[in-house]
mmCIF file of C-alpha atoms in Angstrom:
data_model
loop_
_atom_site.group_PDB
_atom_site.id
_atom_site.type_symbol
_atom_site.label_atom_id
_atom_site.label_comp_id
_atom_site.label_asym_id
_atom_site.label_seq_id
_atom_site.Cartn_x
_atom_site.Cartn_y
_atom_site.Cartn_z
ATOM 1 C CA MET A 722 102.914 119.518 -175.118
ATOM 2 C CA THR A 723 99.408 120.279 -176.424
ATOM 3 C CA LEU A 724 96.676 118.095 -175.001
ATOM 4 C CA GLU A 725 94.605 116.082 -177.494
ATOM 5 C CA VAL A 726 91.034 115.272 -176.462
ATOM 6 C CA VAL A 727 88.889 112.734 -178.298
ATOM 7 C CA LEU A 728 85.250 113.203 -177.319
ATOM 8 C CA ILE A 729 83.069 110.212 -178.128
ATOM 9 C CA THR A 730 79.331 110.711 -178.206
ATOM 10 C CA GLY A 731 76.558 108.966 -180.062
ATOM 11 C CA MET A 732 73.503 106.813 -179.923
ATOM 12 C CA SER A 733 73.059 104.231 -177.190
ATOM 13 C CA GLY A 734 73.930 100.853 -178.675
ATOM 14 C CA SER A 735 76.091 102.329 -181.437
ATOM 15 C CA GLY A 736 79.422 101.012 -180.105
ATOM 16 C CA LYS A 737 80.869 103.785 -177.930
ATOM 17 C CA SER A 738 82.450 101.233 -175.568
ATOM 18 C CA VAL A 739 84.130 99.500 -178.516
ATOM 19 C CA ALA A 740 85.522 102.826 -179.748
ATOM 20 C CA LEU A 741 86.754 103.699 -176.283
ATOM 21 C CA HIS A 742 88.570 100.366 -176.020
ATOM 22 C CA ALA A 743 90.263 101.073 -179.365
ATOM 23 C CA LEU A 744 91.481 104.406 -178.018
ATOM 24 C CA GLU A 745 92.697 102.789 -174.823
ATOM 25 C CA ASP A 746 94.687 100.310 -176.914
ATOM 26 C CA ALA A 747 96.145 103.280 -178.826
ATOM 27 C CA GLY A 748 97.502 104.798 -175.619
ATOM 28 C CA TYR A 749 94.748 107.233 -174.661
ATOM 29 C CA TYR A 750 93.682 107.729 -171.050
ATOM 30 C CA CYS A 751 89.962 106.946 -171.248
ATOM 31 C CA VAL A 752 87.010 108.015 -169.138
ATOM 32 C CA ASP A 753 83.509 106.678 -169.744
ATOM 33 C CA ASN A 754 80.249 108.531 -169.043
ATOM 34 C CA LEU A 755 81.848 111.710 -167.717
ATOM 35 C CA PRO A 756 79.154 114.239 -166.694
ATOM 36 C CA PRO A 757 79.457 117.376 -168.875
ATOM 37 C CA GLU A 758 79.600 119.499 -165.716
ATOM 38 C CA LEU A 759 82.996 117.931 -164.976
ATOM 39 C CA LEU A 760 84.418 118.154 -168.507
ATOM 40 C CA GLN A 761 86.224 121.480 -168.156
ATOM 41 C CA SER A 762 87.738 120.701 -164.750
ATOM 42 C CA PHE A 763 88.838 117.250 -165.943
ATOM 43 C CA VAL A 764 90.575 118.674 -169.020
ATOM 44 C CA ALA A 765 92.223 121.369 -166.883
ATOM 45 C CA LEU A 766 93.510 118.694 -164.501
ATOM 46 C CA GLU A 767 94.923 116.631 -167.364
ATOM 47 C CA GLN A 768 96.698 119.729 -168.709
ATOM 48 C CA GLN A 769 98.243 120.397 -165.300
ATOM 49 C CA THR A 770 99.562 116.827 -165.071
ATOM 50 C CA GLY A 771 101.115 117.049 -168.536
ATOM 51 C CA ALA A 772 98.858 114.489 -170.178
ATOM 52 C CA GLU A 773 99.069 114.282 -173.969
ATOM 53 C CA ARG A 774 96.067 112.221 -175.056
ATOM 54 C CA VAL A 775 92.736 111.586 -173.366
ATOM 55 C CA ALA A 776 89.460 110.121 -174.608
ATOM 56 C CA ILE A 777 86.128 110.920 -172.998
ATOM 57 C CA ALA A 778 82.759 109.299 -173.635
ATOM 58 C CA ILE A 779 79.601 111.269 -172.899
ATOM 59 C CA ASP A 780 76.131 109.912 -173.563
ATOM 60 C CA VAL A 781 72.473 110.696 -173.180
ATOM 61 C CA ARG A 782 72.436 109.671 -169.517
ATOM 62 C CA SER A 783 73.692 113.228 -168.987
ATOM 63 C CA ALA A 784 70.741 114.613 -170.941
ATOM 64 C CA THR A 785 70.079 117.658 -168.757
ATOM 65 C CA SER A 786 73.629 118.969 -169.124
ATOM 66 C CA LEU A 787 74.339 117.989 -172.754
ATOM 67 C CA PRO A 788 73.674 121.559 -173.967
ATOM 68 C CA LEU A 789 76.873 122.602 -172.154
ATOM 69 C CA VAL A 790 79.133 120.519 -174.380
ATOM 70 C CA PRO A 791 79.163 122.459 -177.706
ATOM 71 C CA ARG A 792 80.205 125.645 -175.898
ATOM 72 C CA GLN A 793 82.869 123.759 -173.934
ATOM 73 C CA LEU A 794 84.333 122.345 -177.152
ATOM 74 C CA ARG A 795 84.611 125.828 -178.637
ATOM 75 C CA GLU A 796 86.361 127.047 -175.485
ATOM 76 C CA PHE A 797 88.829 124.152 -175.596
ATOM 77 C CA LYS A 798 89.754 125.005 -179.179
ATOM 78 C CA ASN A 799 90.244 128.663 -178.209
ATOM 79 C CA GLN A 800 92.593 127.489 -175.448
ATOM 80 C CA GLY A 801 94.690 125.522 -177.930
ATOM 81 C CA VAL A 802 93.398 122.081 -176.945
ATOM 82 C CA LYS A 803 93.252 119.701 -179.917
ATOM 83 C CA VAL A 804 89.695 118.385 -179.950
ATOM 84 C CA ARG A 805 88.446 115.448 -182.034
ATOM 85 C CA PRO A 806 84.674 114.980 -181.615
ATOM 86 C CA LEU A 807 83.453 111.577 -182.854
ATOM 87 C CA PHE A 808 79.776 110.669 -183.041
ATOM 88 C CA LEU A 809 78.753 107.025 -183.427
ATOM 89 C CA ASP A 810 75.443 106.470 -185.170
ATOM 90 C CA ALA A 811 73.349 103.619 -186.534
ATOM 91 C CA THR A 812 69.960 103.213 -188.128
ATOM 92 C CA THR A 813 66.958 103.002 -185.836
ATOM 93 C CA GLU A 814 66.236 99.456 -187.055
ATOM 94 C CA THR A 815 69.784 98.404 -186.131
ATOM 95 C CA LEU A 816 69.546 99.951 -182.670
ATOM 96 C CA VAL A 817 66.171 98.301 -182.028
ATOM 97 C CA ARG A 818 67.645 94.930 -183.000
ATOM 98 C CA ARG A 819 70.690 95.398 -180.763
ATOM 99 C CA PHE A 820 68.612 96.346 -177.739
ATOM 100 C CA SER A 821 66.285 93.404 -178.397
ATOM 101 C CA GLU A 822 69.185 90.947 -178.711
ATOM 102 C CA THR A 823 70.948 92.115 -175.561
ATOM 103 C CA ARG A 824 67.699 92.752 -173.613
ATOM 104 C CA ARG A 825 69.217 95.988 -172.342
ATOM 105 C CA ARG A 826 66.973 98.890 -171.421
ATOM 106 C CA HIS A 827 67.422 102.107 -173.352
ATOM 107 C CA PRO A 828 68.572 104.946 -171.036
ATOM 108 C CA LEU A 829 65.532 107.033 -171.995
ATOM 109 C CA SER A 830 63.018 104.204 -171.616
ATOM 110 C CA GLY A 831 60.512 104.332 -168.798
ATOM 111 C CA HIS A 832 61.275 102.240 -165.773
ATOM 112 C CA ARG A 833 57.903 100.504 -165.523
ATOM 113 C CA SER A 834 57.965 96.734 -165.153
ATOM 114 C CA GLU A 835 57.338 94.684 -168.252
ATOM 115 C CA ASP A 836 54.506 92.217 -167.711
ATOM 116 C CA ALA A 837 52.289 90.084 -169.912
ATOM 117 C CA SER A 838 49.970 92.986 -170.629
ATOM 118 C CA HIS A 839 52.692 94.788 -172.570
ATOM 119 C CA VAL A 840 52.773 93.228 -176.002
ATOM 120 C CA ALA A 841 55.920 93.149 -178.125
ATOM 121 C CA HIS A 842 54.534 95.811 -180.464
ATOM 122 C CA ASP A 843 54.140 98.253 -177.574
ATOM 123 C CA ARG A 844 57.656 97.576 -176.316
ATOM 124 C CA ARG A 845 59.078 98.155 -179.794
ATOM 125 C CA HIS A 846 57.098 101.364 -180.194
ATOM 126 C CA ALA A 847 58.373 102.674 -176.851
ATOM 127 C CA LEU A 848 61.961 101.793 -177.811
ATOM 128 C CA VAL A 849 61.685 103.574 -181.170
ATOM 129 C CA ASP A 850 60.283 106.639 -179.388
ATOM 130 C CA ALA A 851 63.232 106.606 -176.974
ATOM 131 C CA ILE A 852 65.731 106.312 -179.834
ATOM 132 C CA GLU A 853 64.178 109.211 -181.738
ATOM 133 C CA LEU A 854 64.158 111.354 -178.585
ATOM 134 C CA GLU A 855 67.842 110.532 -178.118
ATOM 135 C CA ARG A 856 68.566 111.639 -181.706
ATOM 136 C CA GLU A 857 66.930 114.965 -180.967
ATOM 137 C CA LEU A 858 68.845 115.476 -177.718
ATOM 138 C CA LEU A 859 72.176 114.652 -179.378
ATOM 139 C CA SER A 860 71.608 116.545 -182.639
ATOM 140 C CA ASP A 861 73.823 119.526 -181.718
ATOM 141 C CA LEU A 862 76.718 117.237 -180.774
ATOM 142 C CA ARG A 863 76.304 115.252 -183.979
ATOM 143 C CA GLU A 864 76.454 118.463 -185.997
ATOM 144 C CA GLN A 865 79.908 119.304 -184.599
ATOM 145 C CA ALA A 866 81.440 115.824 -184.839
ATOM 146 C CA HIS A 867 82.738 113.398 -187.398
ATOM 147 C CA VAL A 868 80.053 110.720 -187.727
ATOM 148 C CA LEU A 869 80.796 107.005 -187.929
ATOM 149 C CA ASP A 870 77.991 104.695 -189.066
ATOM 150 C CA THR A 871 78.201 101.406 -187.169
ATOM 151 C CA SER A 872 75.005 99.882 -188.572
ATOM 152 C CA VAL A 873 76.545 97.059 -190.595
ATOM 153 C CA ILE A 874 80.165 96.851 -189.421
ATOM 154 C CA ARG A 875 81.803 94.517 -186.951
ATOM 155 C CA PRO A 876 83.460 95.749 -183.729
ATOM 156 C CA SER A 877 86.887 95.084 -185.272
ATOM 157 C CA GLN A 878 85.985 97.309 -188.242
ATOM 158 C CA LEU A 879 84.865 100.091 -185.914
ATOM 159 C CA GLN A 880 88.127 99.858 -183.978
ATOM 160 C CA ALA A 881 90.085 100.069 -187.251
ATOM 161 C CA HIS A 882 88.072 103.093 -188.416
ATOM 162 C CA VAL A 883 88.652 104.928 -185.141
ATOM 163 C CA LYS A 884 92.386 104.264 -185.246
ATOM 164 C CA SER A 885 92.646 105.397 -188.875
ATOM 165 C CA LEU A 886 90.914 108.672 -188.043
ATOM 166 C CA LEU A 887 93.456 109.321 -185.295
ATOM 167 C CA SER A 888 96.253 109.141 -187.852
ATOM 168 C CA ALA A 889 94.938 112.232 -189.677
ATOM 169 C CA PRO A 890 96.096 115.714 -188.605
ATOM 170 C CA ILE A 891 93.450 117.618 -186.635
ATOM 171 C CA SER A 892 94.162 120.976 -188.260
ATOM 172 C CA GLN A 893 93.461 119.828 -191.830
ATOM 173 C CA LEU A 894 90.326 118.647 -193.585
ATOM 174 C CA THR A 895 90.311 114.870 -193.989
ATOM 175 C CA LEU A 896 88.471 113.380 -196.949
ATOM 176 C CA VAL A 897 86.931 109.938 -196.403
ATOM 177 C CA PHE A 898 85.862 107.887 -199.433
ATOM 178 C CA GLU A 899 83.552 104.967 -198.681
ATOM 179 C CA SER A 900 82.114 102.312 -200.987
ATOM 180 C CA PHE A 901 78.850 100.611 -200.054
ATOM 181 C CA ALA A 902 75.980 98.445 -201.316
ATOM 182 C CA PHE A 903 72.580 100.067 -201.681
ATOM 183 C CA LYS A 904 70.982 96.728 -200.835
ATOM 184 C CA ARG A 905 72.385 97.106 -197.282
ATOM 185 C CA GLY A 906 71.393 100.722 -196.892
ATOM 186 C CA ILE A 907 72.982 104.140 -197.338
ATOM 187 C CA PRO A 908 75.664 104.969 -194.717
ATOM 188 C CA VAL A 909 74.238 107.434 -192.208
ATOM 189 C CA ASP A 910 77.673 109.060 -191.823
ATOM 190 C CA ALA A 911 77.853 110.188 -195.465
ATOM 191 C CA ASP A 912 78.064 113.900 -196.254
ATOM 192 C CA TYR A 913 77.663 113.238 -199.987
ATOM 193 C CA VAL A 914 76.229 110.125 -201.678
ATOM 194 C CA PHE A 915 76.772 109.217 -205.323
ATOM 195 C CA ASP A 916 74.702 106.449 -206.922
ATOM 196 C CA VAL A 917 76.654 104.560 -209.621
ATOM 197 C CA ARG A 918 74.247 101.659 -210.175
ATOM 198 C CA MET A 919 73.568 102.806 -213.751
ATOM 199 C CA LEU A 920 77.156 102.037 -214.800
ATOM 200 C CA PRO A 921 78.136 98.783 -216.563
ATOM 201 C CA ASN A 922 78.200 96.002 -213.981
ATOM 202 C CA PRO A 923 81.105 93.487 -213.907
ATOM 203 C CA HIS A 924 78.876 91.193 -211.824
ATOM 204 C CA TYR A 925 77.316 89.921 -215.040
ATOM 205 C CA GLU A 926 80.674 88.936 -216.531
ATOM 206 C CA PRO A 927 81.401 85.343 -215.359
ATOM 207 C CA ALA A 928 85.159 85.923 -215.212
ATOM 208 C CA LEU A 929 84.724 89.086 -213.104
ATOM 209 C CA LYS A 930 81.812 88.191 -210.838
ATOM 210 C CA ASP A 931 83.920 86.992 -207.900
ATOM 211 C CA LEU A 932 86.567 89.719 -208.216
ATOM 212 C CA THR A 933 86.431 93.246 -206.792
ATOM 213 C CA GLY A 934 86.971 96.775 -208.019
ATOM 214 C CA ARG A 935 90.567 96.531 -206.810
ATOM 215 C CA ASP A 936 91.421 93.664 -209.159
ATOM 216 C CA GLU A 937 93.090 94.493 -212.470
ATOM 217 C CA PRO A 938 90.604 92.649 -214.749
ATOM 218 C CA VAL A 939 87.702 94.612 -213.222
ATOM 219 C CA VAL A 940 89.682 97.859 -213.458
ATOM 220 C CA LYS A 941 90.333 97.260 -217.168
ATOM 221 C CA PHE A 942 86.684 96.356 -217.795
ATOM 222 C CA LEU A 943 85.417 99.566 -216.170
ATOM 223 C CA GLU A 944 88.066 101.798 -217.715
ATOM 224 C CA GLN A 945 86.950 100.874 -221.211
ATOM 225 C CA HIS A 946 83.471 102.364 -220.659
ATOM 226 C CA ALA A 947 83.040 106.085 -221.301
ATOM 227 C CA ASP A 948 80.193 106.406 -218.788
ATOM 228 C CA VAL A 949 82.462 105.240 -215.980
ATOM 229 C CA GLU A 950 85.050 107.887 -216.808
ATOM 230 C CA ARG A 951 82.282 110.471 -217.150
ATOM 231 C CA MET A 952 80.923 109.627 -213.689
ATOM 232 C CA TYR A 953 84.402 109.821 -212.190
ATOM 233 C CA SER A 954 84.988 113.225 -213.809
ATOM 234 C CA HIS A 955 81.688 114.603 -212.550
ATOM 235 C CA ILE A 956 82.400 113.521 -208.957
ATOM 236 C CA GLU A 957 85.945 114.862 -209.178
ATOM 237 C CA GLN A 958 84.752 118.229 -210.516
ATOM 238 C CA PHE A 959 82.108 118.521 -207.802
ATOM 239 C CA LEU A 960 84.600 117.846 -205.007
ATOM 240 C CA ASN A 961 87.277 120.080 -206.518
ATOM 241 C CA HIS A 962 84.780 122.920 -206.481
ATOM 242 C CA TRP A 963 83.481 122.469 -202.924
ATOM 243 C CA LEU A 964 86.341 121.100 -200.806
ATOM 244 C CA GLU A 965 88.104 124.441 -200.428
ATOM 245 C CA PRO A 966 84.920 126.192 -199.187
ATOM 246 C CA LEU A 967 84.323 123.294 -196.785
ATOM 247 C CA ALA A 968 87.875 123.614 -195.451
ATOM 248 C CA ARG A 969 87.413 127.371 -194.990
ATOM 249 C CA ASP A 970 84.267 126.567 -193.020
ATOM 250 C CA HIS A 971 86.504 124.648 -190.570
ATOM 251 C CA ARG A 972 85.174 121.216 -191.484
ATOM 252 C CA SER A 973 87.450 118.507 -190.097
ATOM 253 C CA TYR A 974 86.066 115.561 -192.075
ATOM 254 C CA VAL A 975 84.032 115.096 -195.260
ATOM 255 C CA THR A 976 82.713 111.613 -196.043
ATOM 256 C CA VAL A 977 81.916 110.822 -199.672
ATOM 257 C CA ALA A 978 79.971 107.584 -200.140
ATOM 258 C CA ILE A 979 79.884 105.828 -203.517
ATOM 259 C CA GLY A 980 77.198 103.170 -203.840
ATOM 260 C CA CYS A 981 76.447 100.393 -206.291
ATOM 261 C CA THR A 982 74.231 97.333 -205.991
ATOM 262 C CA GLY A 983 76.609 94.996 -204.183
ATOM 263 C CA GLY A 984 79.422 97.309 -203.052
ATOM 264 C CA GLN A 985 81.977 95.046 -204.708
ATOM 265 C CA HIS A 986 82.915 96.327 -208.164
ATOM 266 C CA ARG A 987 81.890 99.774 -209.431
ATOM 267 C CA SER A 988 81.819 101.670 -206.124
ATOM 268 C CA VAL A 989 85.090 100.076 -205.006
ATOM 269 C CA PHE A 990 86.792 100.977 -208.292
ATOM 270 C CA LEU A 991 85.705 104.620 -208.051
ATOM 271 C CA VAL A 992 86.666 104.943 -204.376
ATOM 272 C CA GLU A 993 90.136 103.590 -205.124
ATOM 273 C CA LYS A 994 90.591 105.958 -208.062
ATOM 274 C CA LEU A 995 89.243 109.011 -206.228
ATOM 275 C CA ALA A 996 91.359 108.283 -203.149
ATOM 276 C CA ARG A 997 94.517 108.106 -205.280
ATOM 277 C CA SER A 998 93.729 111.370 -207.042
ATOM 278 C CA PHE A 999 92.638 113.420 -204.033
ATOM 279 C CA GLY A 1000 95.333 111.889 -201.836
ATOM 280 C CA GLU A 1001 97.838 114.074 -203.695
ATOM 281 C CA ARG A 1002 96.176 117.244 -202.346
ATOM 282 C CA TRP A 1003 94.208 116.273 -199.228
ATOM 283 C CA ILE A 1004 94.519 113.963 -196.237
ATOM 284 C CA THR A 1005 92.531 111.029 -197.587
ATOM 285 C CA LEU A 1006 91.152 107.833 -196.040
ATOM 286 C CA LYS A 1007 89.213 105.071 -197.771
ATOM 287 C CA ARG A 1008 86.788 102.401 -196.596
ATOM 288 C CA HIS A 1009 85.027 99.567 -198.362
ATOM 289 C CA ARG A 1010 82.060 98.746 -196.167
ATOM 290 C CA GLU A 1011 81.041 95.485 -197.761
ATOM 291 C CA LEU A 1012 84.542 94.203 -198.564
ATOM 292 C CA ASP A 1013 85.788 95.025 -195.072
ATOM 293 C CA ALA A 1014 82.815 93.179 -193.584
ATOM 294 C CA VAL A 1015 83.956 89.874 -195.109
ATOM 295 C CA ALA A 1016 87.702 90.414 -194.668
ATOM 296 C CA PRO A 1017 89.396 88.009 -192.239
#
């Protein structure tokens, strides 16, 4: 049996523990904060014991040995190990807020005591500096992984996203379509972003305002506008042209984000339509960031 390894890395405060718990629930043997120096010997041991699925979290606390990891991942793939690298990310503003709310210290922060002479502005500045340094240290790992943006999603959403990714075959490119609202920021995990705010907006139709792009009245409203079909065709043509080269370049995931003002009507409609079309040829997942955020 071929061993499957999920490697979770990412920014401190981005939800790595939540993702690891989701994997544990899915039947993976999980190890948190494994030093990179032990990664190869740990994987070899799991292979010897006949393990099938393991999940490993590595973070910036192992900063001095992080450069070892990209080479180790390439070696695992050459040995036939199925590797799924996941990188959890969030905006700097989100990470600052999370650290402030929990009063946790960032792993790269200095260890000086905080007294009355250190004003809040200085503490925030030091935290932002630590976060940006962490981004730099983790940039190579991020480049090799599928990125999940946890900025505006709940822990339950993150767990669902992680589990859905595990359902996709490792050996094939997986296409992820994601709708979002520009007013809540562009997803940092997007490979391609399409702005559809110029399209006719069902929000201004009283009968459609409270519906979504998955509801038939909204679908009919948008389908009657030539610009909506033109936008869909342009996105479809772009992806049809570039997905094959991306697959040949050994990309495992491509995330296509479609944004409108509220993430409720136009972007949702296009994500649903694109997912149906491309699902006939590619492994396809879909997410609706704003709709999922209010789902029970």
